[in-house]
């Protein structure tokens, strides 16, 4: 019997069976009336019966409808209110029961939180840190469920504070256990990493707890930084000894020399083997269930210092050990093999990932790296050479610096062909292809030797390396052209001897670059041997640098000499003031002193022909200026002419000494290098000659004077030297 029936029965209304019986009876009566109506309608419309009595049926139907209405009214008025009241009461009871169940669940969770906190405290006392961390985590999750359901529980705030306190205490204890288990003893030049063997179980529980609480990464980061700074970098940088025992590893500096790669790799393997043993007895899983904890921890360590470790390995070990000569490259294969073994070991340990393959790429690109290092070393050597002093010189001669031959005759050709046909019967003198004796800077000879060394190395190298080396040889020449004029600019421009040395340096390099490309072409690998390699385009640049620097010095010296002669217009006023004659002589002596200084600086430095042309040009400038000033004089007195003759005699007697060199003691014909020399001598003669002698030497424009002076110049000198008389007029008439 249902609850509704019980309620209705208790009220004295009706039971469930009475209600069901009355409804059933009414249903049957309605169905019967329905059939009767259908039969009547069928009889009336289908069989066309004239008799159609529906009175009884209507009465039956009306009576049935009244009973239905009465039953419905009774249900609406009496039964339905009772049912609604019963449902409401039932809902209230259900809500009360649900609240009771919820409260019971909260109470149960609070009890569980208490039990987990007590268990965590007990596990902490027993030094089972992993279980303690699990209990705290369970308590925190239960507390979070309570907070998600209802935050009005007063005890929750106290539990939150207690949870934080317990967690902080656990982390503090874990940090202390870590410090007691993993001990660093760091001194100057010595590092010892020890692991307390008695605390192995605690260390295992410690690492599990830290990993479970997501705090292991911070500890590993601190550990990795110390490991990199005080262990691994020492192994890379210094010659160290590594001692490994069951529970410690010690790294001590033997000396500060760069270690050999073999020793570096052995020491690294020792250290990483110790680390593997340190973390290998822990049995928790990481992100990948197939990987044990040692892989997890080593992965963490690799993420912290893996990239820096690879960079140090490449920079401080592999790069340093990489040879810079082809003959030493084969011995480097052992280093490559050890590098590959070490990388495979670290990948298996989980310290390095396959994505972090910088060392592997380094090994795979060893040929390119070797070429780059060799080229870099050559450039560094060249740059250091170019910074050496210009004045550190050596003497080069045609015999000590032979020019490399342009073409070497093939022996098979010379055997099959008459050699006389190949060689010209008459040709240039061999001396034309020899560099003259002079002084050059030591570093210039070293630069040329370096270029030959680079090209010689290219002949032994593979195609890629040979091409790079060829361009390095060219770059060294370009470096010379760009660095030396700037780095030594002050000395080249201010010191005559160093400007001459720089001139020789450039000409020396240009001379040898003429044929150096041809000499090595056939010895280089393809494609260099099949194309035209040359340095000829750099020759014009070097010669221009030599010319410009020396001509600049010449212009400066020329300006200095002219300043001596033009000072205070001595020669312009010498005819009006004879007191200026001593000053004129002093100016000439200054010029000769300057020329003698240049002679000492240049005579043994420059090639003889260059020196003679240079000193002759400067002397010619002085003579030209003196001649010009004398021609401008309107009146030359006898004492003035006599003093000028004395000055000219001094110049003529001292000048030939400027053209003497140590290698050639005989006198050089001065007029070969000084264009105004003959004119200067003729001018001296005219200052002391008579009028008739001058006319006779003119010889109607066909004499010796006519070769050096024009008619107007001779007339002006006659007017300045002699008074205005009929004889002078007659003499002037003959000068035409």
XYZ file of C-alpha atoms in Angstrom:
736
model
C 0.000 0.000 0.000
C 1.446 3.435 -0.998
C 2.044 6.409 1.228
C -0.854 8.330 -0.426
C -3.261 5.484 0.246
C -2.137 5.340 3.847
C -2.651 9.051 4.221
C -6.129 8.896 2.660
C -7.125 5.838 4.623
C -6.037 7.437 7.896
C -8.362 10.370 7.075
C -11.362 8.047 6.554
C -11.879 8.923 2.957
C -11.389 5.877 0.784
C -8.837 3.289 0.080
C -6.930 2.674 -3.043
C -9.070 -0.381 -4.000
C -12.369 1.593 -3.849
C -10.997 4.278 -6.099
C -9.655 1.756 -8.578
C -12.953 -0.221 -8.618
C -15.097 2.812 -9.284
C -12.813 4.014 -12.073
C -12.803 0.536 -13.619
C -16.577 0.263 -13.507
C -17.059 3.687 -15.069
C -14.596 2.797 -17.822
C -16.496 -0.371 -18.617
C -19.832 1.450 -18.668
C -18.492 4.110 -21.027
C -17.110 1.448 -23.325
C -20.479 -0.278 -23.364
C -22.262 2.962 -24.157
C -19.679 3.602 -26.907
C -20.450 0.230 -28.513
C -24.169 0.777 -28.227
C -23.835 4.174 -29.921
C -21.735 2.677 -32.713
C -24.272 -0.113 -33.290
C -27.125 2.343 -33.328
C -25.424 4.625 -35.792
C -24.536 1.705 -38.006
C -28.082 0.442 -37.981
C -29.366 3.868 -38.803
C -26.968 4.944 -41.538
C -25.781 1.658 -43.060
C -28.943 -0.431 -42.993
C -31.320 2.523 -43.178
C -33.396 1.407 -40.297
C -36.321 3.679 -39.661
C -36.101 2.979 -35.982
C -33.447 5.113 -34.311
C -33.996 5.254 -30.594
C -31.262 7.005 -28.692
C -33.192 7.982 -25.608
C -32.014 5.079 -23.546
C -28.476 5.570 -24.763
C -28.549 9.222 -23.821
C -29.842 8.432 -20.437
C -27.128 5.895 -19.907
C -24.522 8.323 -21.185
C -25.772 11.196 -19.060
C -25.820 8.999 -16.005
C -22.254 7.828 -16.709
C -21.075 11.398 -17.254
C -22.603 12.484 -13.980
C -20.790 9.703 -12.155
C -17.514 10.669 -13.813
C -17.989 14.315 -12.891
C -18.839 13.406 -9.325
C -15.768 11.215 -9.094
C -13.554 13.968 -10.554
C -15.007 16.568 -8.211
C -14.407 14.288 -5.269
C -10.770 13.768 -6.341
C -10.226 17.481 -6.852
C -11.749 18.521 -3.573
C -10.691 15.764 -1.236
C -7.903 13.551 -2.617
C -5.671 16.086 -4.472
C -5.076 18.457 -1.510
C -4.160 15.523 0.650
C -1.660 14.311 -1.971
C -0.015 17.760 -2.312
C 0.368 18.083 1.456
C 1.954 14.646 1.595
C 4.412 15.487 -1.194
C 5.496 18.722 0.539
C 6.117 16.884 3.770
C 8.060 14.265 1.889
C 10.234 16.943 0.220
C 11.029 18.558 3.584
C 12.012 15.253 5.033
C 14.213 14.551 1.972
C 15.974 17.926 2.285
C 16.622 17.367 5.964
C 17.972 13.930 5.223
C 20.236 15.307 2.444
C 21.609 18.035 4.748
C 22.329 15.441 7.332
C 24.208 13.326 4.767
C 26.225 16.394 3.589
C 27.150 17.396 7.098
C 28.167 13.840 7.767
C 30.405 13.940 4.633
C 32.046 17.244 5.729
C 32.627 15.792 9.158
C 34.080 12.689 7.557
C 36.433 14.844 5.375
C 37.534 16.824 8.403
C 38.332 13.568 10.122
C 40.296 12.449 7.031
C 42.211 15.754 6.991
C 43.078 15.267 10.628
C 44.152 11.692 10.006
C 46.370 12.741 7.024
C 47.965 15.540 9.018
C 48.662 13.154 11.857
C 50.040 10.608 9.400
C 52.215 13.283 7.753
C 53.551 14.312 11.127
C 54.272 10.715 12.045
C 55.999 10.049 8.677
C 58.116 13.178 9.133
C 59.254 11.933 12.538
C 60.119 8.586 10.953
C 62.006 10.460 8.165
C 59.755 9.012 5.505
C 59.561 12.306 3.631
C 57.900 10.965 0.524
C 54.948 9.500 2.501
C 54.726 12.715 4.521
C 54.512 14.729 1.307
C 51.813 12.390 -0.006
C 49.763 12.754 3.201
C 50.020 16.540 3.063
C 48.973 16.483 -0.557
C 45.951 14.251 0.266
C 44.936 16.561 3.107
C 45.214 19.582 0.837
C 43.048 17.956 -1.831
C 40.354 17.052 0.759
C 40.457 20.579 2.148
C 39.980 21.947 -1.346
C 36.850 19.780 -1.744
C 35.395 21.301 1.438
C 36.217 24.810 0.197
C 34.559 24.129 -3.127
C 31.370 22.970 -1.316
C 31.124 25.374 1.583
C 33.522 28.089 2.709
C 31.546 28.918 5.859
C 33.049 26.111 7.928
C 35.009 27.941 10.605
C 37.584 25.240 11.143
C 38.723 25.493 7.480
C 40.797 28.644 8.031
C 42.670 27.026 10.874
C 43.282 23.962 8.746
C 44.651 26.108 5.928
C 47.136 27.735 8.280
C 48.114 24.350 9.665
C 48.625 22.961 6.151
C 50.946 25.843 5.198
C 52.917 25.424 8.409
C 53.310 21.666 7.904
C 54.366 22.126 4.275
C 56.959 24.791 5.091
C 58.364 22.623 7.867
C 58.626 19.695 5.481
C 60.464 21.810 2.872
C 62.832 23.102 5.542
C 63.597 19.550 6.633
C 64.089 18.462 3.027
C 66.572 21.259 2.446
C 68.517 20.280 5.542
C 68.603 16.626 4.518
C 69.797 17.644 1.022
C 72.603 19.732 2.503
C 73.611 16.884 4.805
C 73.477 14.317 2.013
C 75.161 16.276 -0.817
C 78.183 18.149 0.553
C 80.264 20.687 -1.413
C 83.782 21.434 -0.222
C 85.023 24.296 -2.434
C 88.508 25.748 -2.041
C 90.818 27.724 -4.281
C 91.866 25.293 -7.026
C 90.088 22.311 -5.460
C 86.487 21.079 -5.343
C 85.177 17.990 -3.568
C 81.633 16.674 -3.979
C 80.675 14.130 -1.323
C 77.559 12.041 -0.748
C 76.845 10.708 2.756
C 76.369 6.982 2.274
C 74.523 6.469 5.599
C 71.733 8.767 4.423
C 71.078 6.916 1.165
C 67.528 5.935 2.188
C 66.786 9.433 3.410
C 68.249 10.864 0.196
C 66.013 8.589 -1.837
C 62.937 9.633 0.117
C 64.096 13.242 -0.067
C 64.339 13.289 -3.865
C 60.980 11.507 -4.204
C 59.368 14.043 -1.897
C 60.918 17.011 -3.708
C 59.856 15.619 -7.051
C 56.335 14.929 -5.729
C 56.082 18.516 -4.410
C 57.490 20.033 -7.670
C 60.499 21.438 -5.786
C 63.192 19.169 -7.171
C 63.867 21.460 -10.139
C 65.059 24.310 -7.896
C 67.453 22.030 -6.010
C 68.795 20.592 -9.262
C 69.324 24.104 -10.683
C 71.421 25.110 -7.677
C 73.326 21.822 -7.843
C 73.902 22.181 -11.606
C 75.267 25.717 -11.374
C 77.797 24.668 -8.731
C 78.710 21.622 -10.772
C 79.303 23.733 -13.879
C 81.210 26.506 -12.143
C 83.407 24.539 -9.756
C 83.859 21.191 -11.511
C 83.209 21.129 -15.247
C 84.750 24.517 -16.067
C 87.850 23.586 -14.074
C 88.179 20.433 -16.167
C 87.882 22.476 -19.387
C 90.225 25.289 -18.350
C 93.062 23.707 -16.371
C 95.131 20.586 -16.118
C 93.326 18.881 -13.228
C 93.347 15.572 -11.457
C 90.017 13.818 -10.754
C 89.785 11.286 -7.933
C 86.648 9.170 -7.698
C 85.690 7.061 -4.658
C 82.476 5.306 -3.690
C 80.873 8.377 -2.200
C 82.907 11.377 -3.417
C 84.659 12.937 -6.389
C 87.505 15.448 -6.074
C 88.770 17.836 -8.766
C 92.111 19.539 -8.042
C 94.159 21.850 -10.283
C 97.614 20.469 -11.080
C 98.723 23.467 -13.150
C 97.042 26.223 -15.134
C 98.089 24.913 -18.531
C 95.493 24.009 -21.118
C 94.590 20.321 -20.704
C 94.914 17.774 -23.466
C 91.549 16.722 -24.975
C 92.139 13.073 -24.017
C 92.456 14.003 -20.360
C 89.428 16.287 -20.520
C 87.221 13.491 -21.853
C 88.474 10.986 -19.273
C 87.802 13.430 -16.440
C 84.327 14.217 -17.765
C 83.427 10.533 -17.964
C 84.586 10.056 -14.369
C 82.436 12.931 -13.115
C 79.312 11.910 -15.026
C 79.701 8.277 -13.952
C 79.723 9.492 -10.353
C 76.583 11.562 -10.967
C 74.871 8.573 -12.528
C 75.672 6.465 -9.452
C 74.458 9.280 -7.208
C 70.966 9.320 -8.726
C 70.605 5.753 -9.970
C 69.107 4.142 -6.806
C 65.866 6.133 -6.848
C 62.773 4.364 -8.159
C 60.188 6.937 -9.147
C 59.064 7.663 -12.691
C 59.163 10.898 -14.591
C 57.070 12.317 -17.404
C 57.598 9.139 -19.381
C 56.594 6.021 -17.452
C 59.283 4.027 -19.252
C 62.081 6.253 -17.899
C 63.364 5.768 -14.385
C 64.220 8.613 -12.030
C 67.893 8.825 -12.913
C 66.819 9.889 -16.393
C 64.390 12.399 -14.923
C 67.036 13.957 -12.682
C 69.741 13.921 -15.352
C 67.274 15.501 -17.769
C 66.636 18.261 -15.245
C 70.379 18.718 -14.835
C 70.816 18.773 -18.613
C 68.141 21.432 -19.029
C 69.958 23.620 -16.505
C 73.563 23.322 -17.744
C 73.402 21.195 -20.916
C 73.681 24.070 -23.384
C 76.430 25.827 -21.422
C 78.272 22.520 -21.087
C 78.215 21.956 -24.866
C 79.380 25.515 -25.539
C 82.291 25.162 -23.106
C 83.208 21.782 -24.568
C 83.361 23.289 -28.049
C 84.991 26.590 -27.109
C 87.493 25.478 -24.465
C 88.347 21.991 -25.680
C 87.459 21.170 -29.276
C 88.274 24.594 -30.728
C 91.560 24.779 -28.845
C 92.580 21.289 -29.913
C 91.508 21.800 -33.532
C 94.724 21.893 -35.608
C 95.532 24.676 -38.023
C 97.684 22.605 -40.363
C 96.643 19.869 -42.743
C 99.377 17.501 -41.544
C 97.944 17.584 -38.009
C 94.318 17.016 -39.023
C 94.589 13.217 -39.040
C 95.618 13.142 -35.390
C 92.427 15.030 -34.548
C 90.343 11.976 -35.509
C 90.922 10.587 -31.987
C 89.370 13.719 -30.521
C 86.381 13.348 -32.851
C 85.905 9.734 -31.774
C 86.093 10.626 -28.082
C 83.624 13.460 -28.611
C 81.134 11.087 -30.229
C 81.534 8.535 -27.415
C 81.024 11.185 -24.735
C 77.934 12.563 -26.440
C 76.399 9.086 -26.786
C 77.102 8.444 -23.104
C 75.423 11.706 -22.059
C 72.422 11.035 -24.301
C 72.013 7.563 -22.754
C 72.224 9.093 -19.280
C 69.545 11.576 -20.265
C 71.805 14.583 -19.646
C 71.715 15.603 -23.314
C 68.795 15.313 -25.661
C 69.165 14.460 -29.296
C 67.865 17.924 -30.144
C 70.833 19.482 -28.305
C 73.329 18.222 -30.854
C 75.758 21.132 -31.149
C 78.750 18.913 -30.462
C 77.564 16.412 -33.059
C 77.156 19.194 -35.619
C 80.611 20.431 -34.689
C 82.125 17.026 -35.412
C 80.199 16.669 -38.673
C 81.426 20.080 -39.875
C 85.024 19.483 -38.869
C 86.415 20.166 -42.354
C 84.752 23.555 -42.565
C 85.715 24.417 -38.995
C 89.301 23.362 -39.661
C 89.440 25.603 -42.719
C 87.893 28.499 -40.803
C 90.317 28.126 -37.907
C 93.306 27.913 -40.213
C 92.137 31.000 -42.092
C 91.438 32.846 -38.872
C 94.872 31.996 -37.521
C 96.539 33.249 -40.682
C 94.590 36.508 -40.500
C 95.470 36.978 -36.831
C 99.134 36.388 -37.588
C 98.972 38.866 -40.455
C 97.266 41.490 -38.313
C 99.884 41.097 -35.582
C 102.694 41.354 -38.127
C 101.278 44.545 -39.589
C 101.457 46.212 -36.176
C 105.222 45.768 -35.935
C 107.496 48.779 -36.225
C 108.493 50.023 -39.665
C 112.037 50.895 -38.641
C 112.975 47.271 -37.850
C 114.490 46.565 -41.242
C 116.487 44.061 -43.213
C 118.462 44.519 -46.409
C 117.133 42.680 -49.444
C 119.181 42.091 -52.568
C 118.385 40.595 -55.964
C 120.118 37.396 -54.878
C 118.293 36.982 -51.568
C 114.824 37.684 -52.981
C 114.570 35.967 -56.349
C 111.383 36.454 -58.313
C 109.401 33.246 -58.712
C 109.470 32.074 -62.280
C 106.365 32.687 -64.311
C 106.097 29.273 -65.920
C 107.853 26.016 -65.202
C 108.569 24.098 -68.389
C 107.103 20.627 -68.473
C 109.942 18.085 -68.525
C 108.139 15.971 -71.125
C 107.953 18.960 -73.428
C 111.601 19.845 -73.016
C 112.568 16.276 -73.733
C 110.530 16.132 -76.936
C 111.161 19.656 -78.154
C 114.272 21.565 -78.926
C 114.692 23.833 -75.944
C 116.318 26.469 -78.123
C 113.022 26.946 -79.943
C 111.234 27.700 -76.666
C 113.829 30.123 -75.369
C 114.288 33.468 -77.163
C 117.716 34.102 -78.621
C 117.678 37.705 -77.506
C 115.633 38.991 -74.633
C 115.626 41.242 -71.640
C 118.462 41.156 -69.191
C 117.779 38.987 -66.164
C 118.595 41.966 -63.978
C 115.360 43.597 -65.164
C 113.344 41.083 -63.167
C 115.310 41.443 -59.951
C 114.254 43.625 -57.083
C 116.994 46.190 -56.351
C 118.935 46.294 -53.158
C 117.222 48.311 -50.435
C 115.886 48.126 -46.916
C 112.424 46.846 -46.101
C 110.637 46.274 -42.825
C 111.116 42.863 -41.301
C 107.367 42.346 -41.081
C 106.981 42.905 -44.836
C 109.256 39.962 -45.555
C 107.299 38.001 -42.952
C 104.031 38.952 -44.655
C 105.348 37.664 -47.978
C 106.498 34.451 -46.285
C 103.059 34.140 -44.720
C 101.397 34.482 -48.124
C 103.602 31.703 -49.471
C 102.826 29.606 -46.401
C 99.093 30.058 -46.971
C 99.325 29.114 -50.640
C 101.612 26.203 -49.838
C 99.011 24.972 -47.357
C 96.351 25.362 -50.044
C 98.238 22.979 -52.320
C 97.880 20.255 -49.658
C 94.219 20.901 -48.849
C 90.904 19.781 -50.277
C 88.900 21.882 -52.684
C 86.840 23.897 -50.190
C 89.785 24.603 -47.923
C 92.064 25.511 -50.839
C 89.591 28.085 -52.151
C 89.298 29.674 -48.714
C 93.057 29.770 -48.300
C 93.553 31.364 -51.698
C 91.204 34.181 -50.746
C 92.871 34.457 -47.347
C 96.167 35.080 -49.168
C 94.474 37.867 -51.109
C 92.866 39.173 -47.930
C 96.267 39.409 -46.279
C 97.439 41.634 -49.119
C 94.291 43.750 -48.869
C 94.760 43.900 -45.112
C 98.269 45.229 -45.680
C 96.954 47.916 -48.034
C 94.277 49.005 -45.558
C 95.976 48.641 -42.174
C 99.572 49.779 -42.612
C 98.841 53.264 -44.040
C 96.444 53.931 -41.165
C 98.265 52.270 -38.273
C 101.675 53.799 -39.208
C 100.277 57.011 -40.669
C 102.077 59.424 -38.330
C 105.486 57.838 -38.825
C 105.091 57.537 -42.584
C 104.101 61.178 -42.957
C 106.501 62.696 -40.414
C 109.698 60.633 -40.611
C 111.483 60.655 -44.016
C 113.280 57.369 -43.435
C 110.074 55.535 -42.542
C 108.240 56.947 -45.543
C 111.079 55.556 -47.677
C 110.847 52.193 -45.922
C 107.085 52.084 -46.481
C 107.669 52.902 -50.144
C 110.089 49.981 -50.402
C 107.689 47.680 -48.572
C 104.861 48.312 -51.011
C 107.092 47.993 -54.052
C 108.606 44.790 -52.661
C 105.202 43.148 -52.225
C 104.004 44.390 -55.616
C 107.132 42.960 -57.237
C 106.536 39.480 -55.839
C 102.785 39.453 -56.373
C 103.448 39.677 -60.097
C 104.139 35.974 -60.387
C 103.088 34.302 -57.145
C 99.694 33.309 -58.559
C 101.249 31.711 -61.642
C 103.754 29.846 -59.518
C 101.111 28.069 -57.411
C 98.307 27.676 -59.931
C 99.301 24.271 -61.284
C 99.831 22.935 -57.759
C 96.389 23.860 -56.441
C 93.376 21.513 -56.598
C 90.496 21.943 -59.018
C 88.910 24.408 -59.756
C 91.768 26.768 -58.829
C 94.175 24.918 -61.096
C 91.863 25.272 -64.098
C 91.165 28.993 -63.772
C 93.342 32.046 -63.659
C 94.301 32.909 -60.095
C 96.216 36.112 -59.793
C 97.218 38.929 -57.483
C 97.978 41.324 -60.315
C 94.992 43.559 -59.527
C 96.570 44.355 -56.149
C 99.871 45.467 -57.693
C 98.582 48.813 -58.926
C 97.109 49.516 -55.493
C 100.411 48.771 -53.762
C 102.388 50.855 -56.222
C 99.957 53.732 -55.809
C 100.341 53.573 -52.040
C 104.134 53.586 -52.405
C 104.094 56.467 -54.850
C 101.594 58.606 -52.957
C 103.278 58.241 -49.589
C 106.766 59.024 -50.899
C 105.616 61.898 -53.107
C 103.831 63.370 -50.120
C 107.101 63.267 -48.192
C 108.902 64.789 -51.169
C 106.422 67.653 -51.312
C 106.918 68.279 -47.619
C 110.701 68.358 -47.992
C 110.447 70.568 -51.053
C 108.294 73.021 -49.120
C 110.833 73.066 -46.312
C 113.741 73.814 -48.675
C 111.837 76.589 -50.422
C 110.965 78.108 -47.071
C 114.673 78.380 -46.247
C 115.398 80.177 -49.540
C 112.309 82.412 -49.534
C 112.571 83.494 -45.918
C 112.397 87.335 -45.612
C 113.020 87.671 -49.367
C 116.780 87.413 -48.861
C 117.722 86.983 -52.527
C 115.262 89.625 -53.754
C 116.908 92.346 -51.664
C 120.491 91.149 -51.805
C 121.519 93.760 -54.399
C 120.179 96.617 -52.285
C 121.549 95.403 -48.962
C 124.857 93.592 -48.981
C 124.340 92.716 -45.332
C 121.894 90.097 -46.517
C 124.649 88.092 -48.184
C 125.569 86.221 -44.967
C 121.909 85.354 -44.512
C 121.740 84.094 -48.077
C 124.746 81.895 -47.448
C 123.136 80.669 -44.218
C 119.916 79.791 -46.078
C 121.904 77.813 -48.665
C 123.754 75.971 -45.929
C 120.408 75.060 -44.281
C 119.260 73.611 -47.571
C 122.414 71.561 -47.920
C 122.141 70.363 -44.305
C 118.585 69.248 -44.947
C 119.659 67.441 -48.105
C 122.535 65.795 -46.248
C 120.084 64.660 -43.545
C 117.849 63.147 -46.218
C 120.892 61.573 -47.809
C 121.777 59.811 -44.566
C 118.171 58.662 -44.159
C 117.628 57.532 -47.750
C 120.964 56.603 -49.281
C 121.101 53.085 -47.814
C 117.321 52.688 -47.507
C 116.037 53.392 -50.995
C 117.199 51.637 -54.131
C 120.063 53.623 -55.621
C 118.175 54.800 -58.683
C 115.185 55.915 -56.594
C 117.438 57.671 -54.107
C 119.365 59.545 -56.772
C 116.186 60.686 -58.481
C 114.662 61.794 -55.174
C 117.689 63.720 -53.890
C 118.317 65.116 -57.381
C 114.746 66.400 -57.601
C 115.011 68.187 -54.267
C 118.426 69.656 -55.158
C 117.042 70.772 -58.485
C 114.247 72.574 -56.618
C 116.834 74.527 -54.620
C 118.915 75.412 -57.674
C 115.837 76.411 -59.644
C 114.735 78.741 -56.861
C 118.230 80.292 -56.563
C 118.520 80.783 -60.335
C 115.072 82.385 -60.417
C 115.973 84.799 -57.605
C 119.291 85.757 -59.216
C 117.655 86.417 -62.592
C 115.213 88.773 -60.912
C 117.996 91.011 -59.542
C 118.252 94.357 -61.364
C 121.696 95.262 -60.085
C 124.472 92.952 -58.953
C 127.486 94.696 -57.529
C 130.986 93.289 -57.786
C 131.149 92.367 -54.044
C 127.716 90.796 -54.310
C 128.734 88.811 -57.398
C 131.915 87.688 -55.677
C 129.967 86.496 -52.601
C 127.432 84.714 -54.768
C 130.231 82.955 -56.652
C 131.576 81.779 -53.299
C 128.156 80.502 -52.286
C 127.724 78.745 -55.630
C 131.168 77.185 -55.308
C 130.210 75.803 -51.915
C 127.081 74.240 -53.398
C 129.013 72.760 -56.334
C 131.688 71.293 -54.084
C 129.266 69.786 -51.560
C 126.558 68.539 -53.897
C 128.351 65.530 -55.442
C 128.745 64.036 -51.973
C 124.968 63.606 -51.842
C 125.072 61.056 -54.655
C 127.638 58.754 -53.082
C 126.411 55.429 -51.677
C 128.147 52.617 -49.862
C 127.782 50.283 -52.812
C 128.924 52.780 -55.405
C 131.833 54.940 -54.372
C 132.428 56.512 -57.768
C 130.895 59.872 -58.412
C 127.515 59.915 -60.051
C 127.079 62.383 -62.868
C 125.076 65.029 -61.043
C 123.520 66.610 -64.133
C 121.922 63.217 -64.908
C 119.583 63.686 -61.921
C 119.642 67.510 -61.514
C 118.144 69.229 -64.564
C 119.324 72.721 -63.598
C 122.856 71.668 -62.714
C 124.513 72.854 -65.944
C 122.509 76.063 -65.903
C 123.540 76.680 -62.319
C 127.193 76.203 -63.199
C 126.877 78.538 -66.184
C 125.227 81.126 -63.954
C 128.160 80.951 -61.557
C 130.551 81.440 -64.452
C 128.591 84.433 -65.778
C 128.746 86.118 -62.355
C 132.551 86.261 -62.653
C 132.943 86.558 -66.448
C 133.628 89.673 -68.517
C 131.152 91.065 -70.983
C 133.195 89.880 -73.934
C 133.482 86.361 -72.537
C 129.726 86.223 -72.170
C 129.208 87.401 -75.762
C 131.777 84.930 -77.056
C 130.192 82.062 -75.127
C 126.785 83.027 -76.516
C 128.258 82.697 -80.022
C 125.277 84.146 -81.812
C 122.816 81.828 -80.095
C 124.809 78.729 -80.924
C 127.207 78.652 -77.981
C 127.144 76.883 -74.658
C 125.143 79.614 -72.947
C 122.404 79.352 -75.535
C 121.786 75.753 -74.460
C 120.821 76.835 -70.938
C 119.664 80.479 -71.152
C 117.393 82.389 -73.424
C 118.510 85.647 -75.030
C 116.348 87.699 -72.690
C 117.807 85.968 -69.643
C 121.351 86.694 -70.787
C 120.497 90.328 -71.482
C 118.976 90.760 -68.033
C 122.070 89.326 -66.396
C 124.345 91.618 -68.452
C 122.267 94.639 -67.424
C 122.488 93.592 -63.759
C 126.228 92.888 -63.819
C 127.530 95.768 -65.933
C 126.956 99.496 -66.025
C 125.089 101.176 -68.855
C 127.783 101.994 -71.415
C 128.200 101.844 -75.163
C 130.062 98.605 -74.776
C 127.101 97.080 -72.886
C 124.777 98.361 -75.574
C 126.952 96.776 -78.248
C 127.105 93.521 -76.317
C 123.357 93.465 -75.814
C 122.925 94.004 -79.531
C 124.869 90.843 -80.217
C 122.627 88.779 -77.882
C 119.684 87.773 -80.021
